[in-house]
XYZ file of C-alpha atoms in Angstrom:
316
model
C 122.556 -28.477 70.334
C 118.834 -28.626 69.685
C 117.648 -26.940 66.496
C 114.521 -25.510 68.090
C 113.099 -24.024 64.911
C 113.524 -27.164 62.810
C 112.103 -29.318 65.612
C 109.093 -27.011 65.937
C 108.499 -27.178 62.172
C 108.659 -30.956 62.243
C 106.079 -31.083 65.020
C 103.779 -28.618 63.273
C 103.882 -30.529 59.996
C 103.428 -33.837 61.823
C 100.249 -32.409 63.344
C 99.048 -31.346 59.876
C 99.049 -27.658 60.819
C 99.971 -24.584 58.775
C 101.804 -21.613 60.233
C 98.663 -19.508 59.914
C 96.830 -21.988 62.152
C 99.113 -21.041 65.048
C 99.182 -17.277 64.556
C 98.206 -15.236 67.619
C 97.945 -11.495 68.429
C 101.506 -11.322 69.774
C 102.940 -14.226 67.741
C 102.755 -13.441 64.035
C 103.061 -15.920 61.188
C 106.191 -14.030 60.129
C 107.813 -14.637 63.530
C 106.922 -18.331 63.421
C 108.289 -18.680 59.891
C 111.571 -16.948 60.770
C 111.873 -19.066 63.922
C 111.431 -22.283 61.931
C 114.050 -21.246 59.383
C 116.552 -20.234 62.060
C 116.438 -16.517 61.255
C 115.319 -15.493 64.724
C 114.825 -16.807 68.225
C 111.609 -17.083 70.206
C 111.071 -16.513 73.903
C 110.436 -19.561 76.082
C 106.990 -18.232 77.046
C 105.899 -17.847 73.431
C 107.332 -21.225 72.437
C 105.558 -22.992 75.286
C 102.308 -21.244 74.331
C 102.595 -22.498 70.742
C 103.488 -26.000 71.911
C 100.467 -26.044 74.217
C 98.223 -25.011 71.321
C 99.569 -27.984 69.348
C 98.992 -30.325 72.276
C 102.704 -30.963 72.740
C 104.427 -30.964 76.133
C 107.761 -29.294 76.759
C 109.318 -32.692 77.562
C 108.089 -34.099 74.268
C 109.591 -31.164 72.408
C 112.984 -31.696 74.051
C 112.790 -35.427 73.348
C 112.241 -34.835 69.653
C 114.804 -32.066 69.371
C 117.596 -33.574 71.421
C 117.758 -36.853 69.639
C 120.566 -36.900 67.109
C 122.554 -33.739 67.859
C 125.556 -34.166 65.551
C 124.313 -37.402 63.969
C 127.495 -39.102 65.177
C 126.003 -42.593 65.413
C 124.452 -42.426 61.951
C 127.637 -41.081 60.407
C 129.695 -43.925 61.856
C 127.134 -46.553 60.865
C 127.311 -45.262 57.304
C 131.116 -45.425 57.389
C 131.221 -49.057 58.503
C 128.473 -50.270 56.151
C 126.780 -53.682 56.331
C 128.818 -56.259 58.219
C 128.809 -59.941 57.267
C 132.420 -60.804 58.076
C 133.921 -60.332 54.622
C 137.536 -58.974 54.638
C 136.699 -55.599 53.031
C 133.818 -55.046 55.416
C 135.954 -55.989 58.417
C 138.473 -53.360 57.305
C 135.694 -50.764 57.322
C 134.655 -51.926 60.766
C 138.219 -51.663 62.078
C 138.507 -48.152 60.642
C 135.264 -47.094 62.334
C 136.469 -48.485 65.677
C 139.760 -46.597 65.334
C 138.056 -43.303 64.503
C 135.551 -43.666 67.344
C 138.372 -44.506 69.774
C 140.359 -41.439 68.701
C 137.277 -39.228 68.939
C 136.602 -40.551 72.429
C 140.201 -39.810 73.502
C 139.999 -36.248 72.186
C 136.554 -35.455 73.567
C 134.698 -35.610 70.259
C 131.403 -37.350 69.546
C 130.205 -37.447 73.156
C 128.166 -40.444 74.207
C 127.846 -41.461 70.563
C 131.623 -42.046 70.287
C 131.610 -44.135 73.456
C 128.890 -46.462 72.283
C 129.924 -46.701 68.632
C 133.327 -47.911 69.834
C 131.694 -50.544 72.035
C 129.264 -51.471 69.241
C 132.110 -51.906 66.778
C 134.068 -54.094 69.189
C 130.939 -56.144 69.893
C 130.592 -56.896 66.186
C 134.317 -57.482 65.710
C 134.424 -60.199 68.333
C 130.940 -61.519 67.630
C 131.237 -62.179 63.905
C 132.684 -65.683 63.785
C 131.463 -68.226 61.253
C 133.504 -71.040 62.805
C 131.499 -71.361 66.031
C 128.001 -72.528 66.842
C 127.972 -70.469 70.030
C 125.163 -67.935 70.143
C 126.212 -64.344 69.506
C 125.139 -63.121 72.934
C 126.880 -66.002 74.736
C 130.358 -65.052 73.534
C 132.560 -63.615 76.266
C 133.875 -60.678 74.228
C 130.367 -59.772 73.077
C 129.143 -59.708 76.687
C 132.051 -57.467 77.648
C 131.131 -54.767 75.150
C 127.362 -55.051 75.520
C 127.443 -54.627 79.306
C 128.124 -50.845 79.279
C 125.115 -50.316 77.009
C 122.831 -52.508 79.126
C 123.942 -50.781 82.346
C 123.464 -47.341 80.790
C 119.959 -48.141 79.556
C 118.844 -49.659 82.851
C 120.010 -46.606 84.785
C 118.666 -43.929 82.442
C 115.812 -42.071 84.158
C 114.283 -41.033 80.845
C 114.770 -42.378 77.351
C 115.257 -40.107 74.359
C 116.257 -41.175 70.896
C 119.873 -41.777 71.856
C 118.708 -44.434 74.340
C 116.353 -45.995 71.823
C 119.116 -46.014 69.218
C 121.581 -47.658 71.605
C 118.971 -50.303 72.394
C 118.483 -51.008 68.685
C 122.243 -51.205 68.072
C 123.113 -53.557 70.908
C 120.074 -55.844 71.056
C 121.726 -58.743 69.129
C 124.310 -59.029 71.897
C 121.879 -58.838 74.812
C 120.898 -61.935 76.734
C 117.196 -62.848 76.421
C 116.669 -61.726 80.037
C 118.179 -58.275 79.439
C 116.471 -57.935 76.077
C 113.020 -58.579 77.525
C 113.608 -56.254 80.491
C 114.890 -53.439 78.286
C 112.205 -54.079 75.665
C 109.561 -53.487 78.309
C 111.420 -50.406 79.516
C 111.752 -49.005 75.998
C 108.052 -49.463 75.372
C 107.108 -47.871 78.681
C 109.310 -44.835 78.189
C 108.657 -44.320 74.498
C 104.899 -44.703 74.840
C 104.610 -41.198 76.275
C 105.602 -39.819 72.878
C 103.483 -42.139 70.762
C 100.735 -39.638 69.975
C 102.862 -38.346 67.113
C 102.654 -40.334 63.895
C 106.408 -40.399 63.375
C 107.002 -41.585 66.917
C 104.272 -44.226 66.709
C 106.120 -45.804 63.810
C 109.345 -45.662 65.766
C 107.678 -47.298 68.769
C 106.408 -50.132 66.577
C 109.925 -50.690 65.223
C 111.416 -50.742 68.728
C 108.882 -53.349 69.860
C 109.606 -55.428 66.752
C 113.327 -55.216 67.514
C 112.693 -56.794 70.911
C 110.433 -59.447 69.367
C 113.021 -60.302 66.740
C 115.710 -60.809 69.325
C 113.516 -63.008 71.518
C 111.635 -65.146 68.994
C 114.025 -68.134 69.099
C 115.244 -67.608 72.668
C 112.183 -66.728 74.772
C 108.848 -67.621 73.154
C 106.747 -66.162 75.984
C 108.701 -62.903 75.873
C 108.395 -62.748 72.086
C 104.635 -63.292 72.340
C 104.401 -60.427 74.835
C 106.278 -58.072 72.511
C 104.194 -59.085 69.489
C 100.934 -58.461 71.359
C 102.172 -54.989 72.284
C 103.173 -54.276 68.683
C 99.703 -55.277 67.462
C 98.101 -53.108 70.136
C 100.038 -50.029 68.996
C 99.303 -50.718 65.321
C 95.586 -51.123 66.016
C 95.553 -47.754 67.747
C 97.119 -45.914 64.818
C 95.257 -43.971 62.174
C 95.598 -45.912 58.923
C 94.402 -42.914 56.931
C 97.313 -40.861 58.273
C 100.059 -43.471 58.086
C 100.967 -46.132 55.547
C 101.021 -49.298 57.625
C 101.317 -51.819 54.802
C 104.855 -52.948 55.625
C 104.142 -53.130 59.349
C 100.952 -55.138 58.790
C 102.759 -57.661 56.592
C 105.528 -57.933 59.134
C 102.975 -58.555 61.886
C 101.276 -61.357 59.916
C 104.629 -62.970 59.211
C 105.754 -62.649 62.846
C 102.523 -64.247 64.061
C 103.201 -67.149 61.730
C 106.698 -67.685 63.118
C 105.400 -67.507 66.674
C 102.609 -69.976 65.918
C 105.160 -72.440 64.494
C 107.276 -72.247 67.636
C 104.192 -72.621 69.840
C 103.339 -75.955 68.214
C 101.132 -75.249 65.202
C 103.927 -75.794 62.703
C 101.929 -76.139 59.483
C 99.381 -73.452 60.354
C 102.129 -71.034 61.327
C 104.175 -71.866 58.224
C 101.189 -71.180 55.964
C 100.566 -67.845 57.693
C 104.224 -66.794 57.517
C 104.492 -67.707 53.828
C 101.263 -65.875 52.975
C 103.119 -62.541 52.932
C 105.681 -63.636 50.324
C 103.464 -62.821 47.264
C 102.631 -59.419 48.763
C 106.321 -58.562 49.143
C 106.969 -59.716 45.570
C 104.126 -57.572 44.208
C 105.518 -54.598 46.119
C 108.926 -55.189 44.549
C 110.495 -56.000 47.926
C 112.348 -59.003 46.553
C 115.087 -59.029 49.194
C 112.517 -59.126 51.977
C 110.493 -61.758 50.122
C 113.561 -63.998 49.847
C 114.489 -63.497 53.492
C 110.973 -64.312 54.748
C 110.809 -67.375 52.523
C 114.152 -68.759 53.679
C 113.612 -68.003 57.352
C 110.158 -69.595 57.446
C 111.426 -72.720 55.668
C 114.430 -73.017 57.994
C 112.227 -72.629 61.065
C 109.772 -75.281 59.833
C 112.573 -77.687 58.873
C 114.369 -77.504 62.225
C 111.176 -77.748 64.292
C 109.966 -80.804 62.377
C 113.408 -82.361 62.788
C 113.194 -81.754 66.532
C 116.129 -79.338 66.455
C 114.723 -75.828 67.110
C 117.973 -75.006 68.912
C 119.753 -75.117 65.543
C 117.970 -71.944 64.405
C 120.381 -69.023 64.948
C 118.974 -66.726 67.633
C 120.472 -63.717 65.875
C 119.094 -64.657 62.474
C 117.141 -61.413 62.623
C 120.393 -59.458 62.198
C 120.241 -60.283 58.500
C 117.057 -58.231 57.915
């Protein structure tokens, strides 16, 4: 169920508006306040009038309000925790799969239960430290990723559930599917990118596609990175803190440059963000960037770029 009042409040605050800014002769500030807090309902005509005054379409409103319903996906992700293949973590993963399977059998959790079960099984069969086979090439991974890929390709419109499913399953997608769905995600999310919160989400979705393609499809990764930079350049830096995204963009350009042939120039650019992360206290990210850039440089110079794990980005 959409919480119309809470969604309206989120939109209003995102636009930097106060309730008094939207008051009209037949729509008082008291009515708007009670609507936002869930104390009363508002007619569709009045709601659409307020949305129009904020420059928000009805479709956009439904997109933002119908995203996480019961938060099923986020609840299950929290239950399973970070997965690296350790015994305790695998037990949590197994428990999440069991609960999602039971919920699916008893009609609970909706589409979230269906895809969290498939996501859990994808990870279960994909986490294997004894093989050099790429994550997305494993037969069992393909089996559980396919329903998500088919669903996303057939969806006429993408809301947050579709974007979330894309983000969950991207490590198991083939480069071909990842690029196709990355383009589709960008196309269908771009409609909503006038909102600051959704602009940031769009940038993260594009980066997700880039991260999955960087070691598998250089041309596709370059396309995604150019789109990410385009969105960032169109955002209002006075309204949104873009520091992390800017650093990530510089680093990503460095990685791409290394893979395109300018190994030393790209390595220098990628490593240039390490001090900034350290100053910001983002030590985990600083360490990850450092290690990934060094590994990329080492394998390229050794003539073995294929030795760089294509799903290395899962560790971020």
